[in-house]
Short mmCIF file of C-alpha atoms in Angstrom, two decimals:
data_model
loop_
_atom_site.label_atom_id
_atom_site.label_comp_id
_atom_site.label_asym_id
_atom_site.label_seq_id
_atom_site.Cartn_x
_atom_site.Cartn_y
_atom_site.Cartn_z
CA MET A 1 -24.15 -5.34 20.10
CA ALA A 2 -23.66 -6.10 16.42
CA THR A 3 -25.23 -9.33 15.20
CA LYS A 4 -23.01 -12.37 14.93
CA VAL A 5 -21.54 -12.85 11.47
CA THR A 6 -19.47 -15.42 9.65
CA VAL A 7 -15.78 -14.82 10.27
CA PRO A 8 -12.87 -14.99 7.80
CA LYS A 9 -11.36 -18.43 7.18
CA PRO A 10 -7.67 -19.25 6.58
CA THR A 11 -7.77 -19.85 2.82
CA LEU A 12 -4.58 -18.08 1.67
CA SER A 13 -1.23 -19.82 1.32
CA THR A 14 2.08 -18.09 2.04
CA ILE A 15 2.61 -17.68 -1.72
CA ASP A 16 -0.86 -16.16 -2.15
CA ALA A 17 -0.12 -13.61 0.59
CA ILE A 18 3.33 -12.74 -0.78
CA ALA A 19 1.80 -12.27 -4.25
CA LEU A 20 -0.73 -9.83 -2.79
CA ILE A 21 1.93 -7.76 -1.01
CA VAL A 22 4.45 -7.77 -3.87
CA GLY A 23 1.66 -6.96 -6.32
CA MET A 24 0.60 -4.00 -4.22
CA VAL A 25 4.02 -2.51 -3.49
CA VAL A 26 5.52 -3.09 -6.95
CA GLY A 27 2.70 -1.03 -8.33
CA VAL A 28 2.94 2.28 -10.13
CA GLY A 29 5.41 4.19 -7.96
CA ILE A 30 8.47 2.41 -9.34
CA PHE A 31 7.58 3.74 -12.81
CA LYS A 32 7.49 7.36 -11.63
CA THR A 33 9.61 7.96 -8.53
CA PRO A 34 13.14 6.85 -9.65
CA ALA A 35 13.48 10.07 -11.66
CA LEU A 36 12.48 12.14 -8.62
CA VAL A 37 14.97 10.28 -6.43
CA ALA A 38 17.75 10.77 -9.00
CA ALA A 39 17.04 14.50 -9.08
CA ASN A 40 17.76 14.73 -5.36
CA VAL A 41 21.03 12.81 -5.07
CA GLN A 42 24.57 13.50 -6.21
CA SER A 43 25.66 10.18 -7.71
CA GLY A 44 24.36 6.86 -8.98
CA GLY A 45 25.84 5.12 -5.95
CA ILE A 46 23.91 7.35 -3.56
CA ALA A 47 20.72 6.71 -5.54
CA LEU A 48 21.17 2.94 -5.17
CA LEU A 49 22.01 3.43 -1.50
CA ALA A 50 18.70 5.27 -1.05
CA TRP A 51 16.78 2.31 -2.48
CA LEU A 52 18.72 -0.15 -0.30
CA LEU A 53 18.08 2.04 2.72
CA GLY A 54 14.38 2.11 1.87
CA GLY A 55 14.36 -1.67 1.94
CA GLY A 56 16.14 -1.62 5.31
CA MET A 57 13.64 0.86 6.76
CA SER A 58 10.77 -1.25 5.47
CA LEU A 59 12.38 -4.30 7.08
CA VAL A 60 12.37 -2.49 10.44
CA GLY A 61 8.64 -1.89 10.08
CA ALA A 62 8.04 -5.46 8.88
CA LEU A 63 9.71 -6.85 12.01
CA CYS A 64 7.33 -4.80 14.14
CA TYR A 65 4.32 -5.92 12.12
CA ALA A 66 5.49 -9.54 12.27
CA GLU A 67 5.00 -9.46 16.04
CA LEU A 68 1.64 -7.70 15.81
CA THR A 69 0.22 -9.97 13.08
CA THR A 70 1.28 -13.20 14.76
CA ALA A 71 0.18 -12.18 18.25
CA TYR A 72 -3.11 -10.56 17.14
CA PRO A 73 -4.26 -12.07 13.81
CA ASP A 74 -7.40 -10.22 12.77
CA ALA A 75 -9.05 -9.03 9.56
CA GLY A 76 -8.99 -5.48 10.95
CA GLY A 77 -5.18 -5.34 10.90
CA THR A 78 -3.93 -1.97 12.19
CA TYR A 79 -7.49 -1.13 13.23
CA HIS A 80 -7.44 -4.11 15.61
CA TYR A 81 -4.06 -3.16 17.09
CA LEU A 82 -5.19 0.42 17.71
CA MET A 83 -8.40 -0.85 19.29
CA ARG A 84 -6.51 -3.02 21.77
CA ALA A 85 -3.85 -0.41 22.54
CA PHE A 86 -5.80 2.87 22.60
CA GLY A 87 -9.51 2.03 22.62
CA ARG A 88 -12.44 2.59 20.32
CA SER A 89 -12.01 6.24 19.35
CA PRO A 90 -8.57 6.05 17.64
CA ALA A 91 -9.58 2.74 16.05
CA PHE A 92 -12.77 4.25 14.67
CA LEU A 93 -10.92 7.26 13.25
CA PHE A 94 -8.40 4.96 11.60
CA ALA A 95 -11.14 2.85 10.01
CA TRP A 96 -12.89 6.02 8.86
CA ALA A 97 -9.65 7.40 7.40
CA ARG A 98 -8.85 4.13 5.68
CA MET A 99 -12.32 3.94 4.15
CA THR A 100 -12.44 7.57 2.97
CA VAL A 101 -8.78 8.54 2.44
CA ILE A 102 -6.03 5.94 2.67
CA GLN A 103 -7.27 2.85 0.91
CA THR A 104 -9.78 4.35 -1.49
CA GLY A 105 -7.20 6.92 -2.58
CA SER A 106 -4.71 4.10 -3.04
CA ILE A 107 -7.23 2.33 -5.30
CA ALA A 108 -7.94 5.41 -7.40
CA LEU A 109 -4.22 6.21 -7.83
CA PRO A 110 -3.18 3.06 -9.79
CA ALA A 111 -6.55 3.06 -11.55
CA PHE A 112 -5.59 6.42 -13.07
CA VAL A 113 -2.21 5.06 -14.12
CA PHE A 114 -3.89 2.05 -15.75
CA GLY A 115 -6.17 4.41 -17.61
CA ASP A 116 -3.28 6.58 -18.83
CA TYR A 117 -1.30 3.68 -20.27
CA ALA A 118 -4.27 1.68 -21.55
CA SER A 119 -5.29 4.82 -23.44
CA GLN A 120 -1.93 4.82 -25.24
CA LEU A 121 -2.71 1.33 -26.53
CA LEU A 122 -6.43 1.87 -27.25
CA PRO A 123 -7.72 5.44 -26.77
CA LEU A 124 -11.43 5.92 -25.99
CA GLY A 125 -11.76 9.65 -26.46
CA GLU A 126 -11.31 12.77 -24.34
CA TYR A 127 -12.03 11.02 -21.03
CA SER A 128 -10.35 7.77 -22.01
CA SER A 129 -8.21 7.49 -18.86
CA ALA A 130 -11.17 8.10 -16.55
CA ILE A 131 -13.32 5.59 -18.44
CA TYR A 132 -10.63 2.92 -18.07
CA ALA A 133 -10.13 3.78 -14.40
CA ILE A 134 -13.85 3.53 -13.66
CA GLY A 135 -14.06 0.26 -15.57
CA VAL A 136 -11.18 -1.37 -13.73
CA VAL A 137 -12.52 -0.37 -10.28
CA ILE A 138 -15.94 -1.80 -11.11
CA CYS A 139 -14.61 -5.02 -12.68
CA LEU A 140 -12.04 -5.85 -10.00
CA THR A 141 -14.42 -4.97 -7.15
CA GLY A 142 -16.98 -7.28 -8.75
CA LEU A 143 -14.40 -10.03 -9.14
CA ASN A 144 -13.50 -9.85 -5.45
CA ILE A 145 -17.20 -9.90 -4.49
CA VAL A 146 -17.65 -13.12 -6.49
CA GLY A 147 -15.18 -14.95 -4.25
CA VAL A 148 -11.83 -14.94 -2.47
CA GLN A 149 -10.48 -17.66 -4.76
CA GLN A 150 -11.13 -15.55 -7.87
CA GLY A 151 -9.51 -12.53 -6.24
CA LYS A 152 -6.39 -14.35 -5.09
CA TRP A 153 -5.77 -16.23 -8.36
CA THR A 154 -6.22 -13.03 -10.36
CA GLN A 155 -3.62 -11.42 -8.08
CA ASN A 156 -1.19 -14.33 -8.41
CA TRP A 157 -1.22 -14.15 -12.21
CA LEU A 158 -0.99 -10.36 -12.33
CA THR A 159 1.95 -10.34 -9.90
CA ALA A 160 3.75 -13.08 -11.83
CA ALA A 161 3.31 -11.18 -15.12
CA LYS A 162 4.51 -7.95 -13.52
CA VAL A 163 7.65 -9.45 -11.97
CA LEU A 164 8.56 -11.32 -15.16
CA GLY A 165 8.08 -8.12 -17.16
CA LEU A 166 10.38 -6.16 -14.85
CA VAL A 167 13.01 -8.92 -15.01
CA LEU A 168 12.81 -8.78 -18.81
CA ILE A 169 13.32 -5.01 -18.76
CA ILE A 170 16.37 -5.38 -16.52
CA ILE A 171 17.91 -8.02 -18.81
CA VAL A 172 17.16 -6.10 -22.02
CA SER A 173 18.54 -2.84 -20.64
CA ILE A 174 21.79 -4.46 -19.49
CA PHE A 175 22.46 -6.35 -22.73
CA PHE A 176 20.94 -4.08 -25.39
CA ALA A 177 20.79 -0.49 -24.12
CA PRO A 178 23.86 1.62 -24.92
CA GLN A 179 25.70 2.24 -21.66
CA VAL A 180 25.64 5.83 -20.46
CA SER A 181 28.21 7.25 -18.07
CA PRO A 182 26.67 7.48 -14.59
CA ASN A 183 27.36 11.21 -14.50
CA THR A 184 26.73 13.34 -11.46
CA SER A 185 23.47 15.19 -11.05
CA THR A 186 23.83 18.90 -10.37
CA THR A 187 20.31 19.39 -9.04
CA ALA A 188 21.16 18.39 -5.46
CA THR A 189 23.91 20.25 -3.65
CA GLN A 190 22.71 20.16 -0.07
CA ASN A 191 22.51 17.22 2.33
CA ALA A 192 18.81 17.94 2.88
CA ALA A 193 18.10 16.78 -0.67
CA PHE A 194 18.79 13.19 0.33
CA GLY A 195 15.94 13.41 2.83
CA GLN A 196 13.65 14.51 0.02
CA ALA A 197 14.83 11.54 -2.03
CA MET A 198 13.92 9.22 0.84
CA ILE A 199 10.35 10.56 0.86
CA PHE A 200 9.90 9.27 -2.68
CA VAL A 201 11.72 6.01 -1.94
CA LEU A 202 9.53 5.17 1.06
CA LEU A 203 6.42 6.23 -0.85
CA THR A 204 7.35 3.60 -3.43
CA TYR A 205 7.95 0.94 -0.76
CA GLY A 206 4.62 1.71 0.91
CA GLY A 207 2.01 -1.03 1.08
CA TRP A 208 3.80 -4.00 2.63
CA ASN A 209 1.86 -3.37 5.86
CA GLU A 210 -1.28 -4.54 4.05
CA ALA A 211 -0.23 -8.03 5.16
CA ALA A 212 -1.84 -7.18 8.50
CA TYR A 213 -5.32 -7.22 6.94
CA ILE A 214 -5.04 -10.79 5.66
CA SER A 215 -3.40 -12.23 8.79
CA ALA A 216 -6.64 -13.97 9.78
CA GLU A 217 -6.92 -15.55 6.31
CA VAL A 218 -3.39 -16.96 5.97
CA ARG A 219 -3.08 -20.66 6.71
CA ASP A 220 -1.04 -21.29 9.88
CA GLY A 221 -0.77 -17.52 10.16
CA LYS A 222 1.03 -17.47 13.51
CA ARG A 223 4.03 -19.03 11.79
CA ASN A 224 3.66 -18.00 8.15
CA MET A 225 3.01 -14.26 8.61
CA VAL A 226 6.69 -13.74 9.45
CA ARG A 227 7.60 -15.45 6.17
CA VAL A 228 5.06 -13.35 4.29
CA LEU A 229 6.38 -10.04 5.62
CA LEU A 230 10.12 -10.74 5.41
CA GLY A 231 9.83 -12.60 2.11
CA SER A 232 7.82 -9.78 0.54
CA ILE A 233 10.31 -7.11 1.64
CA ALA A 234 13.25 -9.15 0.32
CA ILE A 235 11.65 -9.65 -3.11
CA ILE A 236 10.57 -6.01 -3.37
CA THR A 237 14.00 -4.66 -2.39
CA VAL A 238 15.79 -6.82 -4.97
CA ILE A 239 13.37 -5.70 -7.71
CA PHE A 240 13.66 -1.99 -6.83
CA VAL A 241 17.46 -2.00 -6.61
CA LEU A 242 17.88 -3.92 -9.88
CA ILE A 243 15.44 -1.74 -11.83
CA ASN A 244 17.21 1.41 -10.62
CA LEU A 245 20.56 -0.13 -11.51
CA ALA A 246 19.18 -0.66 -15.02
CA PHE A 247 18.03 2.98 -15.16
CA ILE A 248 21.41 4.32 -14.14
CA TYR A 249 23.21 1.95 -16.51
CA GLY A 250 21.04 2.80 -19.52
CA LEU A 251 20.17 6.49 -18.94
CA GLY A 252 22.81 7.83 -16.57
CA LEU A 253 21.87 9.71 -13.44
CA ALA A 254 21.28 13.04 -15.19
CA GLY A 255 19.24 11.36 -17.93
CA LEU A 256 17.15 9.54 -15.35
CA ALA A 257 16.59 12.74 -13.35
CA SER A 258 15.33 14.59 -16.42
CA SER A 259 13.06 11.80 -17.71
CA SER A 260 9.29 11.97 -17.29
CA ALA A 261 8.89 8.30 -18.32
CA PRO A 262 12.16 6.56 -17.44
CA ILE A 263 11.15 2.99 -18.27
CA ALA A 264 9.76 4.01 -21.66
CA ASP A 265 12.94 5.99 -22.41
CA LEU A 266 15.09 3.06 -21.31
CA MET A 267 13.30 0.53 -23.50
CA ARG A 268 13.17 2.96 -26.41
CA SER A 269 16.95 3.31 -26.29
CA ALA A 270 17.34 -0.47 -26.10
CA VAL A 271 14.89 -1.83 -28.68
CA GLY A 272 13.03 1.13 -30.17
CA GLU A 273 9.35 2.08 -30.18
CA ASN A 274 8.17 -1.52 -29.78
CA GLY A 275 9.94 -1.50 -26.44
CA ALA A 276 8.07 1.65 -25.41
CA ARG A 277 4.76 0.02 -26.35
CA PHE A 278 5.68 -3.05 -24.33
CA VAL A 279 6.30 -0.79 -21.35
CA SER A 280 2.83 0.72 -21.70
CA PHE A 281 1.37 -2.76 -21.55
CA LEU A 282 3.56 -3.73 -18.58
CA ILE A 283 2.61 -0.63 -16.58
CA ALA A 284 -1.08 -1.28 -17.30
CA VAL A 285 -0.70 -4.84 -15.96
CA SER A 286 1.25 -3.55 -12.96
CA ALA A 287 -1.46 -1.01 -12.18
CA LEU A 288 -4.12 -3.72 -12.44
CA GLY A 289 -2.23 -5.79 -9.88
CA ALA A 290 -1.97 -2.84 -7.52
CA VAL A 291 -5.69 -2.03 -7.84
CA ASN A 292 -6.75 -5.64 -7.25
CA ALA A 293 -4.50 -6.15 -4.23
CA THR A 294 -5.63 -2.86 -2.67
CA ILE A 295 -9.30 -3.72 -3.19
CA PHE A 296 -8.71 -7.18 -1.66
CA THR A 297 -7.08 -5.94 1.54
CA GLY A 298 -8.89 -2.62 1.94
CA ALA A 299 -12.36 -4.00 2.47
CA ARG A 300 -11.15 -6.00 5.48
CA THR A 301 -10.93 -2.88 7.65
CA ASN A 302 -14.42 -1.81 6.62
CA TYR A 303 -15.62 -5.25 7.67
CA ALA A 304 -13.94 -4.87 11.08
CA LEU A 305 -15.52 -1.43 11.51
CA GLY A 306 -18.97 -2.88 10.87
CA ARG A 307 -18.27 -5.81 13.19
CA ASP A 308 -17.52 -3.51 16.13
CA PHE A 309 -19.78 -0.46 15.61
CA ARG A 310 -23.57 -0.84 15.49
CA ASN A 311 -24.33 1.97 13.04
CA PHE A 312 -21.91 0.46 10.52
CA SER A 313 -23.04 -3.13 11.10
CA PHE A 314 -24.05 -3.55 7.46
CA LEU A 315 -20.31 -3.53 6.65
CA GLY A 316 -19.56 -6.31 9.14
CA ARG A 317 -21.17 -9.14 7.20
CA TRP A 318 -18.85 -11.82 5.89
CA GLN A 319 -20.34 -13.94 3.11
CA GLU A 320 -19.63 -17.57 3.94
CA SER A 321 -20.45 -18.80 0.44
CA THR A 322 -17.87 -16.53 -1.24
CA GLY A 323 -15.42 -15.91 1.61
CA THR A 324 -15.63 -12.12 1.12
CA PRO A 325 -16.98 -9.02 2.95
CA ARG A 326 -19.43 -8.15 0.17
CA ASN A 327 -20.98 -4.98 1.59
CA ALA A 328 -17.57 -3.63 2.61
CA LEU A 329 -16.31 -4.17 -0.92
CA VAL A 330 -19.32 -2.38 -2.41
CA VAL A 331 -18.91 0.69 -0.18
CA GLN A 332 -15.16 0.81 -0.82
CA GLY A 333 -15.77 0.60 -4.56
CA ALA A 334 -18.33 3.42 -4.49
CA ILE A 335 -15.97 5.79 -2.63
CA SER A 336 -13.10 4.86 -4.95
CA LEU A 337 -15.27 5.67 -7.97
CA ALA A 338 -16.09 9.07 -6.46
CA LEU A 339 -12.37 9.80 -6.10
CA VAL A 340 -11.75 8.71 -9.70
CA VAL A 341 -14.42 11.15 -10.85
CA LEU A 342 -12.85 13.89 -8.71
CA GLY A 343 -9.43 13.18 -10.19
CA ALA A 344 -10.86 13.23 -13.70
CA LEU A 345 -12.41 16.65 -13.08
CA THR A 346 -9.15 18.11 -11.73
CA ARG A 347 -7.07 16.30 -14.40
CA LYS A 348 -4.36 15.73 -11.76
CA GLY A 349 -5.36 12.28 -10.60
CA PHE A 350 -2.00 10.76 -9.63
CA GLU A 351 -0.59 13.84 -7.87
CA THR A 352 -3.88 14.55 -6.11
CA MET A 353 -4.12 11.02 -4.70
CA VAL A 354 -0.50 11.00 -3.47
CA ASP A 355 -0.94 14.32 -1.66
CA TYR A 356 -4.33 13.27 -0.34
CA THR A 357 -3.28 9.99 1.27
CA ALA A 358 0.32 10.40 2.53
CA PRO A 359 -0.03 12.45 5.78
CA VAL A 360 -2.94 10.42 7.13
CA PHE A 361 -1.16 7.17 6.24
CA TRP A 362 2.03 8.07 8.13
CA LEU A 363 0.05 9.33 11.14
CA PHE A 364 -1.58 5.97 11.72
CA PHE A 365 1.57 4.06 10.77
CA LEU A 366 3.28 5.94 13.62
CA LEU A 367 0.46 5.00 16.01
CA SER A 368 0.80 1.33 15.04
CA GLY A 369 4.44 1.43 16.15
CA VAL A 370 3.42 3.00 19.45
CA ALA A 371 0.71 0.31 19.76
CA LEU A 372 3.37 -2.39 19.70
CA LEU A 373 5.13 -0.77 22.65
CA VAL A 374 1.86 -0.35 24.56
CA LEU A 375 0.65 -3.91 23.95
CA ARG A 376 3.99 -5.49 24.87
CA SER A 377 3.80 -3.65 28.21
CA ARG A 378 0.07 -4.06 28.86
CA GLU A 379 -0.40 -7.64 27.66
CA PRO A 380 2.87 -9.45 28.48
CA ASN A 381 1.17 -12.84 28.75
CA VAL A 382 -0.28 -12.89 25.21
CA PRO A 383 1.52 -15.62 23.21
CA ARG A 384 3.91 -14.04 20.71
CA PRO A 385 5.14 -16.59 18.15
CA PHE A 386 7.53 -13.90 16.90
CA ARG A 387 9.14 -11.20 19.03
CA VAL A 388 10.71 -8.20 17.38
CA PRO A 389 14.50 -8.31 17.88
CA LEU A 390 16.38 -5.62 19.80
CA TYR A 391 13.23 -4.52 21.62
CA PRO A 392 12.48 -1.66 22.34
CA TRP A 393 15.01 -0.06 19.99
CA THR A 394 13.57 -1.55 16.79
CA PRO A 395 10.00 -0.25 17.34
CA LEU A 396 11.39 3.09 18.55
CA LEU A 397 13.39 3.38 15.31
CA PHE A 398 10.23 2.52 13.36
CA CYS A 399 8.31 5.26 15.19
CA ALA A 400 11.08 7.77 14.44
CA ILE A 401 10.97 6.91 10.73
CA CYS A 402 7.17 7.31 10.66
CA ALA A 403 7.32 10.65 12.52
CA TYR A 404 9.86 11.98 10.02
CA LEU A 405 7.73 10.86 7.07
CA LEU A 406 4.61 12.39 8.63
CA TYR A 407 6.38 15.74 8.94
CA SER A 408 7.85 15.48 5.45
CA SER A 409 4.56 14.47 3.82
CA LEU A 410 2.73 17.41 5.39
CA THR A 411 5.46 19.75 4.19
CA TYR A 412 5.58 18.29 0.68
CA ALA A 413 1.88 17.57 0.13
CA GLY A 414 0.58 21.09 0.81
CA ILE A 415 -3.10 21.63 0.11
CA GLY A 416 -3.71 18.05 -0.96
CA GLY A 417 -2.41 16.70 2.34
CA ILE A 418 -4.44 19.25 4.30
CA THR A 419 -7.56 18.07 2.47
CA GLY A 420 -6.89 14.49 3.52
CA VAL A 421 -6.46 15.58 7.14
CA ILE A 422 -9.75 17.53 6.99
CA ILE A 423 -11.56 14.43 5.71
CA LEU A 424 -10.06 12.50 8.63
CA LEU A 425 -11.37 15.10 11.07
CA THR A 426 -14.90 14.79 9.68
CA GLY A 427 -14.93 11.39 11.35
CA ILE A 428 -14.93 13.03 14.79
CA PRO A 429 -18.62 14.16 14.68
CA LEU A 430 -19.58 10.66 13.52
CA LEU A 431 -17.63 9.21 16.41
CA LEU A 432 -19.37 11.49 18.92
CA LEU A 433 -22.76 10.77 17.36
CA ASN A 434 -22.32 7.03 17.59
CA ARG A 435 -20.41 6.75 20.87
CA GLN A 436 -23.49 5.77 22.87
CA ARG A 437 -24.73 3.33 20.25
CA THR A 438 -21.64 1.25 19.55
CA THR A 439 -21.10 -2.19 20.91
CA SER A 440 -20.10 -2.41 24.53
CA THR A 441 -17.54 -5.18 24.15
CA ASN A 442 -13.90 -4.30 23.46
CA PRO A 443 -11.68 -6.89 21.77
#
């Protein structure tokens, strides 16, 4: 049995938790995916409908997670739910996938974006983007090791700056950008194209489920986690719909679909090159917020893995003096740095990380929905401060959405997605090797 360690303490307020989730979701995707969505719809109205629908689908998932997080608050998040519902093997594979694929890839992805835009403001040579990406992973991992207070206040300020910057862009585009007719895109002529658009929409909304990993650290979590999840989704949906409304207003649907940097093009048309430079700064800040939030929440699963499995016990040590899982943060940072180096060598960092993470992410997201159904049936007497409405139809709808996105991500991701799945499967020999040595107590 793993040695007893200090456990997480409830040090985060509702606002702290919302800032983490909003900072993670409103990351780098919103600066890239609107053009891809516009290229797969037939009108500006349908594009806005897609973003509203994405918020609705995320709300369905948030309702399911609200029940799970309030009934089973734990630093392991989804790992803990899978452990209770399906046992040690699926939980171990999830923790392995999160450590090697899902979370570390999600750290490297915005780190690359930060490097790209920071290099436009202050280039550092041929490998400028990679140098910035490596620097930001090291600095923010170190900041979170120093203490939970430093990590959360850094996130609060980064999220506030990001949201204010996006609000400013929306206002400037509406009042200063020349209005363009929201003309019809001719790139999408089949109904199936809308499904492709939704892949990009839900990719952009991804990350709100990270609230599960801080449920044990939120003050009065059994009540406030519902507020964190629903409040985060509401704020994110409003931001995404308004920023896309600004795109369509200032660029038109066809202009948005053909743009490789829609926010820069929008601000350039409104206030000139200074606007484009401001956007570079804003995206760099946004990427910093996404990196920091992902580092903060990601190490919690590594901690839970070490808490429950003997051979990974060095990860399951919570530092009481700093309120952080120090070893888990170090390991997560090292793997993230390796992925940054890999992305720098391939020179396709952003695309590689998206392809690499998506299929594995949606596989375990699907299993978390199934876990809700299993735990409601198996453990009916567990206190549930929040019960998902319209049960079982709401979790069944959530599972259907996840299954569709799993299929779509495998189809779209190609070789990158297959690589992520292969890395997941490498956890099976480790599981078999350690099966007889792991702790004998199930949560």
